[in-house]
Tab-separated table of C-alpha atoms in Angstrom:
chain	number	residue	atom	x	y	z
A	241	MET	CA	-8.046	-72.035	14.513
A	242	HIS	CA	-7.709	-68.364	13.790
A	243	LYS	CA	-6.645	-68.314	17.464
A	244	LEU	CA	-10.060	-69.831	18.226
A	245	ARG	CA	-10.992	-67.018	20.559
A	246	GLU	CA	-14.612	-66.752	19.476
A	247	TRP	CA	-16.417	-69.998	19.973
A	248	VAL	CA	-19.837	-70.737	18.589
A	249	LYS	CA	-21.929	-72.508	21.181
A	250	LEU	CA	-23.693	-75.619	19.936
A	251	SER	CA	-27.036	-77.117	20.845
A	252	ALA	CA	-27.815	-80.756	20.219
A	253	ILE	CA	-29.342	-79.801	16.893
A	254	GLY	CA	-27.200	-77.038	15.515
A	255	LEU	CA	-25.434	-73.703	15.738
A	256	LEU	CA	-26.525	-71.246	18.381
A	257	GLY	CA	-25.234	-67.816	19.231
A	258	ALA	CA	-25.069	-64.522	17.442
A	259	ILE	CA	-23.456	-64.411	14.016
A	260	GLY	CA	-22.950	-60.890	12.781
A	261	ALA	CA	-23.513	-59.840	9.198
A	262	ALA	CA	-20.466	-58.752	7.245
A	263	PRO	CA	-20.476	-55.507	5.257
A	264	GLY	CA	-20.404	-55.246	1.472
A	265	LEU	CA	-22.468	-57.783	-0.406
A	266	ALA	CA	-23.888	-59.424	2.698
A	267	GLY	CA	-27.459	-60.527	2.143
A	268	ALA	CA	-26.897	-61.861	-1.367
A	269	TYR	CA	-27.902	-65.314	-0.155
A	270	GLU	CA	-30.749	-64.294	2.112
A	271	ASN	CA	-33.984	-66.010	1.024
A	272	ALA	CA	-32.497	-67.277	-2.262
A	273	ALA	CA	-34.270	-70.437	-3.429
A	274	GLN	CA	-31.133	-72.552	-3.766
A	275	VAL	CA	-29.933	-71.422	-0.358
A	276	ASP	CA	-33.320	-72.343	1.094
A	277	ALA	CA	-32.917	-75.819	-0.379
A	278	PHE	CA	-29.402	-76.101	1.053
A	279	ILE	CA	-30.583	-75.009	4.505
A	280	ALA	CA	-33.398	-77.551	4.335
A	281	GLU	CA	-30.848	-80.271	3.524
A	282	MET	CA	-28.602	-79.264	6.416
A	283	THR	CA	-31.489	-79.288	8.895
A	284	ARG	CA	-32.954	-82.529	7.580
A	285	GLU	CA	-29.752	-84.516	6.994
A	286	HIS	CA	-27.367	-83.084	9.574
A	287	GLY	CA	-29.466	-81.744	12.430
A	288	PHE	CA	-28.707	-78.039	12.100
A	289	ALA	CA	-31.233	-75.539	13.413
A	290	GLU	CA	-32.801	-73.483	10.627
A	291	ALA	CA	-32.798	-70.013	12.223
A	292	PRO	CA	-29.046	-69.809	12.920
A	293	LEU	CA	-28.295	-71.042	9.398
A	294	ARG	CA	-30.500	-68.350	7.905
A	295	GLN	CA	-28.720	-65.801	10.052
A	296	LEU	CA	-25.369	-67.175	8.902
A	297	PHE	CA	-26.203	-66.933	5.192
A	298	ALA	CA	-27.603	-63.438	5.698
A	299	GLY	CA	-24.015	-62.542	6.622
A	300	ALA	CA	-22.370	-64.399	3.741
A	301	GLU	CA	-21.062	-62.303	0.861
A	302	ARG	CA	-21.134	-63.024	-2.853
A	303	LYS	CA	-17.626	-62.264	-4.127
A	304	GLN	CA	-17.449	-61.270	-7.766
A	305	PRO	CA	-13.611	-61.373	-7.832
A	306	ILE	CA	-13.813	-65.066	-6.957
A	307	LEU	CA	-16.166	-65.712	-9.869
A	308	ASP	CA	-13.917	-63.672	-12.143
A	309	ALA	CA	-10.853	-65.640	-11.075
A	310	ILE	CA	-12.369	-69.088	-11.470
A	311	SER	CA	-14.026	-68.195	-14.786
A	312	ARG	CA	-10.923	-66.642	-16.300
A	313	PRO	CA	-9.602	-68.577	-19.296
A	314	ALA	CA	-6.752	-70.839	-18.269
A	315	GLU	CA	-3.303	-69.455	-18.808
A	316	ARG	CA	-0.998	-71.256	-21.161
A	317	VAL	CA	0.148	-74.424	-19.481
A	318	LYS	CA	3.778	-73.856	-18.604
A	319	PRO	CA	6.258	-76.519	-19.689
A	320	TRP	CA	8.344	-78.135	-16.973
A	321	LYS	CA	11.358	-75.960	-17.782
A	322	GLU	CA	9.267	-72.912	-16.765
A	323	TYR	CA	7.187	-74.527	-14.028
A	324	ARG	CA	10.081	-76.017	-12.068
A	325	PRO	CA	11.900	-72.710	-11.367
A	326	ILE	CA	8.776	-71.338	-9.687
A	327	PHE	CA	9.089	-73.845	-6.847
A	328	ILE	CA	12.695	-75.017	-6.804
A	329	THR	CA	14.456	-71.842	-5.729
A	330	ASP	CA	17.249	-71.032	-3.312
A	331	ALA	CA	14.835	-68.981	-1.217
A	332	ARG	CA	12.250	-71.746	-0.946
A	333	VAL	CA	14.894	-74.338	-0.108
A	334	ALA	CA	16.443	-72.072	2.531
A	335	GLN	CA	13.049	-71.316	4.089
A	336	GLY	CA	12.216	-75.014	3.976
A	337	VAL	CA	15.390	-75.986	5.824
A	338	GLU	CA	14.644	-73.320	8.421
A	339	PHE	CA	11.081	-74.644	8.808
A	340	TRP	CA	12.440	-78.192	9.109
A	341	ASN	CA	14.992	-77.200	11.754
A	342	ARG	CA	12.372	-75.275	13.709
A	343	HIS	CA	9.978	-78.238	13.736
A	344	ALA	CA	12.486	-81.086	13.591
A	345	GLU	CA	11.061	-82.976	16.558
A	346	THR	CA	7.502	-82.789	15.229
A	347	LEU	CA	8.578	-83.854	11.740
A	348	ALA	CA	10.551	-86.776	13.124
A	349	ARG	CA	7.509	-87.902	15.108
A	350	ALA	CA	5.272	-87.594	12.050
A	351	GLU	CA	7.739	-89.689	10.062
A	352	ARG	CA	7.779	-92.356	12.775
A	353	GLU	CA	4.018	-92.481	13.190
A	354	TYR	CA	2.923	-92.166	9.558
A	355	GLY	CA	5.933	-93.347	7.568
A	356	VAL	CA	6.100	-90.172	5.472
A	357	PRO	CA	9.563	-88.576	5.165
A	358	ALA	CA	10.019	-85.214	6.823
A	359	GLN	CA	11.289	-83.668	3.591
A	360	VAL	CA	8.086	-84.617	1.738
A	361	ILE	CA	5.897	-83.050	4.430
A	362	VAL	CA	7.982	-79.867	4.369
A	363	ALA	CA	7.909	-79.764	0.560
A	364	ILE	CA	4.112	-79.966	0.471
A	365	ILE	CA	3.781	-77.021	2.845
A	366	GLY	CA	6.464	-75.179	0.891
A	367	VAL	CA	4.781	-75.634	-2.479
A	368	GLU	CA	1.293	-74.946	-1.154
A	369	THR	CA	1.848	-71.817	0.944
A	370	PHE	CA	5.576	-71.048	1.085
A	371	PHE	CA	5.569	-72.322	4.672
A	372	GLY	CA	2.540	-70.303	5.693
A	373	ARG	CA	3.266	-67.029	3.919
A	374	HIS	CA	0.388	-67.345	1.451
A	375	THR	CA	-2.619	-69.103	2.950
A	376	GLY	CA	-5.350	-66.919	1.447
A	377	ASN	CA	-7.398	-64.030	2.816
A	378	TRP	CA	-10.912	-64.934	1.667
A	379	ARG	CA	-13.479	-65.911	4.245
A	380	VAL	CA	-14.063	-69.599	3.597
A	381	LEU	CA	-17.819	-69.195	3.971
A	382	ASP	CA	-17.897	-66.482	1.285
A	383	ALA	CA	-15.699	-68.471	-1.083
A	384	LEU	CA	-17.721	-71.673	-0.842
A	385	ALA	CA	-21.106	-69.918	-0.936
A	386	THR	CA	-20.082	-67.866	-3.977
A	387	LEU	CA	-18.874	-70.926	-5.872
A	388	GLY	CA	-21.587	-73.243	-4.585
A	389	PHE	CA	-24.487	-70.982	-5.480
A	390	ASP	CA	-23.167	-68.810	-8.315
A	391	TYR	CA	-20.755	-70.966	-10.306
A	392	PRO	CA	-22.870	-73.590	-12.119
A	393	PRO	CA	-19.988	-75.544	-13.737
A	394	ARG	CA	-18.793	-76.804	-10.339
A	395	ALA	CA	-21.634	-75.848	-8.049
A	396	ASP	CA	-22.243	-79.401	-6.845
A	397	PHE	CA	-18.633	-79.800	-5.762
A	398	PHE	CA	-18.504	-76.502	-3.883
A	399	ARG	CA	-21.896	-77.031	-2.220
A	400	LYS	CA	-20.534	-80.355	-0.973
A	401	GLU	CA	-17.506	-78.517	0.414
A	402	LEU	CA	-19.784	-75.906	1.965
A	403	ARG	CA	-21.686	-78.702	3.683
A	404	GLU	CA	-18.402	-80.168	4.917
A	405	TYR	CA	-17.314	-76.735	6.108
A	406	LEU	CA	-20.406	-76.247	8.259
A	407	LEU	CA	-19.951	-79.700	9.747
A	408	LEU	CA	-16.281	-78.892	10.373
A	409	THR	CA	-17.036	-75.657	12.200
A	410	ARG	CA	-19.695	-77.352	14.319
A	411	GLU	CA	-17.333	-80.190	15.231
A	412	GLN	CA	-14.446	-77.839	15.999
A	413	GLN	CA	-16.718	-75.324	17.766
A	414	VAL	CA	-15.580	-72.311	15.791
A	415	ASP	CA	-17.496	-69.423	14.250
A	416	PRO	CA	-17.824	-70.192	10.501
A	417	LEU	CA	-17.412	-66.494	9.697
A	418	THR	CA	-13.883	-66.344	11.126
A	419	LEU	CA	-11.866	-68.840	9.053
A	420	SER	CA	-9.961	-67.753	5.949
A	421	GLY	CA	-8.475	-69.526	2.961
A	422	SER	CA	-7.970	-69.417	-0.781
A	423	TYR	CA	-10.589	-68.187	-3.217
A	424	ALA	CA	-11.587	-71.826	-3.730
A	425	GLY	CA	-11.934	-72.516	-0.009
A	426	ALA	CA	-8.595	-74.289	0.598
A	427	MET	CA	-7.405	-73.702	4.128
A	428	GLY	CA	-4.330	-73.301	6.273
A	429	LEU	CA	-0.660	-74.178	5.822
A	430	PRO	CA	-1.433	-77.364	3.859
A	431	GLN	CA	-4.421	-75.881	1.940
A	432	PHE	CA	-6.940	-78.574	2.863
A	433	MET	CA	-10.444	-78.368	1.477
A	434	PRO	CA	-13.075	-78.861	4.201
A	435	SER	CA	-13.739	-82.469	3.171
A	436	SER	CA	-10.029	-83.248	3.433
A	437	PHE	CA	-9.877	-81.533	6.798
A	438	ARG	CA	-12.683	-83.674	8.175
A	439	ALA	CA	-11.227	-86.861	6.722
A	440	TYR	CA	-7.502	-86.450	7.354
A	441	ALA	CA	-6.614	-83.517	9.642
A	442	VAL	CA	-5.318	-84.490	13.070
A	443	ASP	CA	-4.774	-82.885	16.457
A	444	PHE	CA	-1.079	-83.691	16.393
A	445	ASP	CA	-0.180	-81.689	19.487
A	446	LYS	CA	-3.090	-83.198	21.489
A	447	ASP	CA	-4.420	-79.856	22.714
A	448	GLY	CA	-8.039	-80.743	22.002
A	449	ARG	CA	-8.492	-78.921	18.691
A	450	ILE	CA	-7.204	-79.124	15.154
A	451	ASP	CA	-5.635	-75.896	13.919
A	452	ILE	CA	-4.008	-76.008	10.480
A	453	TRP	CA	-4.120	-72.199	10.183
A	454	ASN	CA	-1.766	-71.158	12.974
A	455	ASN	CA	-0.348	-74.386	14.384
A	456	PRO	CA	2.442	-75.971	12.306
A	457	VAL	CA	2.355	-79.061	14.514
A	458	ASP	CA	-1.208	-79.882	13.470
A	459	ALA	CA	-0.425	-78.957	9.856
A	460	ILE	CA	2.565	-81.319	9.786
A	461	GLY	CA	0.611	-84.192	11.303
A	462	SER	CA	-2.305	-83.582	8.971
A	463	VAL	CA	-0.173	-83.719	5.811
A	464	ALA	CA	1.420	-86.943	7.046
A	465	SER	CA	-2.010	-88.374	7.845
A	466	TYR	CA	-3.264	-87.505	4.361
A	467	PHE	CA	-0.340	-89.246	2.687
A	468	GLN	CA	-0.568	-92.347	4.838
A	469	ARG	CA	-4.302	-92.673	4.235
A	470	HIS	CA	-3.725	-92.414	0.490
A	471	GLY	CA	-1.266	-95.279	0.485
A	472	TRP	CA	2.221	-93.862	1.002
A	473	VAL	CA	4.691	-96.729	1.439
A	474	ALA	CA	7.527	-95.926	3.831
A	475	GLY	CA	10.952	-96.418	2.301
A	476	ASP	CA	9.749	-96.827	-1.273
A	477	PRO	CA	11.110	-94.579	-4.063
A	478	VAL	CA	9.004	-91.908	-5.747
A	479	VAL	CA	10.207	-91.667	-9.349
A	480	THR	CA	12.884	-92.939	-11.657
A	481	ARG	CA	14.093	-91.348	-14.815
A	482	ALA	CA	13.965	-93.573	-17.870
A	483	ARG	CA	15.852	-94.030	-21.108
A	484	ILE	CA	13.689	-94.660	-24.151
A	485	GLU	CA	14.454	-96.360	-27.438
A	486	GLY	CA	12.672	-97.873	-30.384
A	487	THR	CA	9.495	-96.778	-32.120
A	488	ARG	CA	6.863	-97.801	-29.570
A	489	PHE	CA	7.874	-95.770	-26.531
A	490	ALA	CA	5.054	-93.261	-27.031
A	491	ASP	CA	2.561	-96.091	-26.482
A	492	GLY	CA	3.806	-96.269	-22.907
A	493	LEU	CA	2.889	-92.687	-21.985
A	494	THR	CA	0.092	-92.576	-19.431
A	495	GLN	CA	-3.139	-90.846	-20.388
A	496	GLY	CA	-4.228	-89.043	-17.238
A	497	LEU	CA	-2.703	-89.946	-13.887
A	498	GLU	CA	-3.933	-93.434	-13.068
A	499	PRO	CA	-1.058	-95.951	-13.312
A	500	VAL	CA	-2.270	-98.510	-15.829
A	501	LYS	CA	1.016	-100.090	-16.965
A	502	SER	CA	3.755	-101.792	-14.992
A	503	VAL	CA	7.483	-101.203	-15.234
A	504	GLY	CA	7.659	-104.545	-17.034
A	505	ASP	CA	5.038	-103.428	-19.562
A	506	LEU	CA	7.040	-100.300	-20.276
A	507	ARG	CA	10.234	-102.274	-20.803
A	508	GLN	CA	8.482	-104.055	-23.641
A	509	LEU	CA	7.739	-100.651	-25.195
A	510	GLY	CA	11.320	-99.382	-25.042
A	511	TRP	CA	11.490	-97.823	-21.563
A	512	THR	CA	14.463	-98.609	-19.328
A	513	PRO	CA	14.423	-97.224	-15.769
A	514	LEU	CA	17.726	-95.696	-14.739
A	515	ASP	CA	17.253	-96.907	-11.165
A	516	THR	CA	16.631	-100.436	-9.990
A	517	VAL	CA	12.865	-100.835	-9.582
A	518	ASP	CA	10.543	-103.808	-9.391
A	519	ASP	CA	8.990	-104.724	-12.745
A	520	ASN	CA	5.649	-105.257	-10.992
A	521	TYR	CA	5.275	-101.618	-9.916
A	522	ALA	CA	2.286	-99.926	-11.519
A	523	VAL	CA	3.563	-96.578	-12.738
A	524	THR	CA	2.605	-93.300	-14.329
A	525	ALA	CA	4.836	-92.808	-17.387
A	526	PHE	CA	5.280	-89.251	-18.586
A	527	ARG	CA	7.412	-86.910	-20.648
A	528	LEU	CA	8.445	-83.449	-19.481
A	529	GLU	CA	9.871	-80.613	-21.535
A	530	GLY	CA	13.010	-79.894	-19.569
A	531	ALA	CA	15.618	-77.192	-19.949
A	532	GLN	CA	17.912	-79.649	-21.746
A	533	GLY	CA	15.198	-81.309	-23.819
A	534	ASP	CA	12.622	-84.031	-23.251
A	535	GLU	CA	12.787	-85.984	-20.005
A	536	PHE	CA	11.079	-89.357	-19.562
A	537	TRP	CA	10.018	-90.479	-16.112
A	538	MET	CA	8.253	-93.318	-14.353
A	539	GLY	CA	6.175	-92.211	-11.385
A	540	LEU	CA	6.075	-95.056	-8.867
A	541	PRO	CA	3.225	-95.707	-6.387
A	542	ASN	CA	4.396	-93.001	-3.965
A	543	PHE	CA	4.410	-90.535	-6.854
A	544	TYR	CA	0.766	-91.360	-7.493
A	545	VAL	CA	0.065	-90.607	-3.825
A	546	ILE	CA	1.457	-87.087	-4.303
A	547	THR	CA	-0.869	-86.580	-7.282
A	548	ARG	CA	-3.788	-87.403	-4.990
A	549	TYR	CA	-2.944	-84.173	-3.149
A	550	ASN	CA	-3.006	-82.184	-6.388
A	551	ARG	CA	-3.855	-83.904	-9.658
A	552	SER	CA	-0.879	-82.730	-11.646
A	553	VAL	CA	2.276	-84.524	-12.748
A	554	MET	CA	4.279	-81.304	-12.636
A	555	TYR	CA	2.998	-80.502	-9.149
A	556	ALA	CA	4.070	-83.927	-7.926
A	557	MET	CA	7.485	-83.542	-9.564
A	558	ALA	CA	7.917	-80.120	-7.968
A	559	VAL	CA	7.106	-81.558	-4.541
A	560	HIS	CA	9.490	-84.468	-5.081
A	561	GLN	CA	12.374	-82.374	-6.361
A	562	LEU	CA	11.905	-79.740	-3.658
A	563	SER	CA	11.930	-82.514	-1.057
A	564	THR	CA	15.183	-83.847	-2.514
A	565	ALA	CA	16.752	-80.382	-2.500
A	566	LEU	CA	15.680	-79.856	1.116
A	567	LEU	CA	17.198	-83.134	2.226
A	568	THR	CA	20.454	-82.435	0.380
A	569	GLN	CA	20.747	-78.888	1.744
A	570	ARG	CA	20.001	-79.934	5.302
A	571	GLN	CA	22.546	-82.745	5.219
A	572	GLU	CA	25.357	-80.542	3.933
A	573	PRO	CA	27.942	-79.617	6.597
């Protein structure tokens, strides 16, 4: 983890060792009432020592650019015909095949152990960080403290992630001031939030520590672990395109992401899958604005698993179609 050269020594009750203050806006969270309450929770509920935590938050920085970014009005939601070309590119496919070839043995082992296809694992890392090019340069502590203490709309969520982050760094024996990630605190090649790291990340190379920042082996195993734990079914399809007819097809469109209708239900509403799929599958039915007009799709159970990684139909479609392009490109002579 960040080469893990600087270890934080742990006592039975919490962090020990010197934690230096960072320049800039360090001290913004020193003696703040809500930080005091958070420190009290961490000492009471999780056995941290108070003094080192106070020293840690004295070195945390409030980052206004993070607040500006998360508060910025949402951009226009791109239609699929504009969203898809961002992720399905010749460059990303070529880099993905190179990544796959470089880590072929690890990906094959992950597929055997977790049942998740290599191309899906590679596609996730490709969509999330372009295979490690863009993992984020914000200190995770600063990001989570800024959003947990100074962004009321989602403060509870980010304080929970801050709690998970401190537990993570204690468990992994790493200085919490050294790890970097996105402005929202997502970390490493697969962009795990701290809670996901603690729940699903694995030491896939068995070296005694989990490093999703610099170790592709652990990142690959961790993505596969996440998918398996969320219900990925080995060998099952992901999506099927559908033909629609009649006047009731719109009643079949899923509101949100939860699959509430079966393939059989959708047939009754004028949907016909173009692939052979079991009528008992619970599916997410959606329409995309494609380059050639509207596209109608049924997302099968494995598709829903991808949306558990990022709650977006277009994200899941991008991952699926990138995975398909990677497999096709790699199999070509």
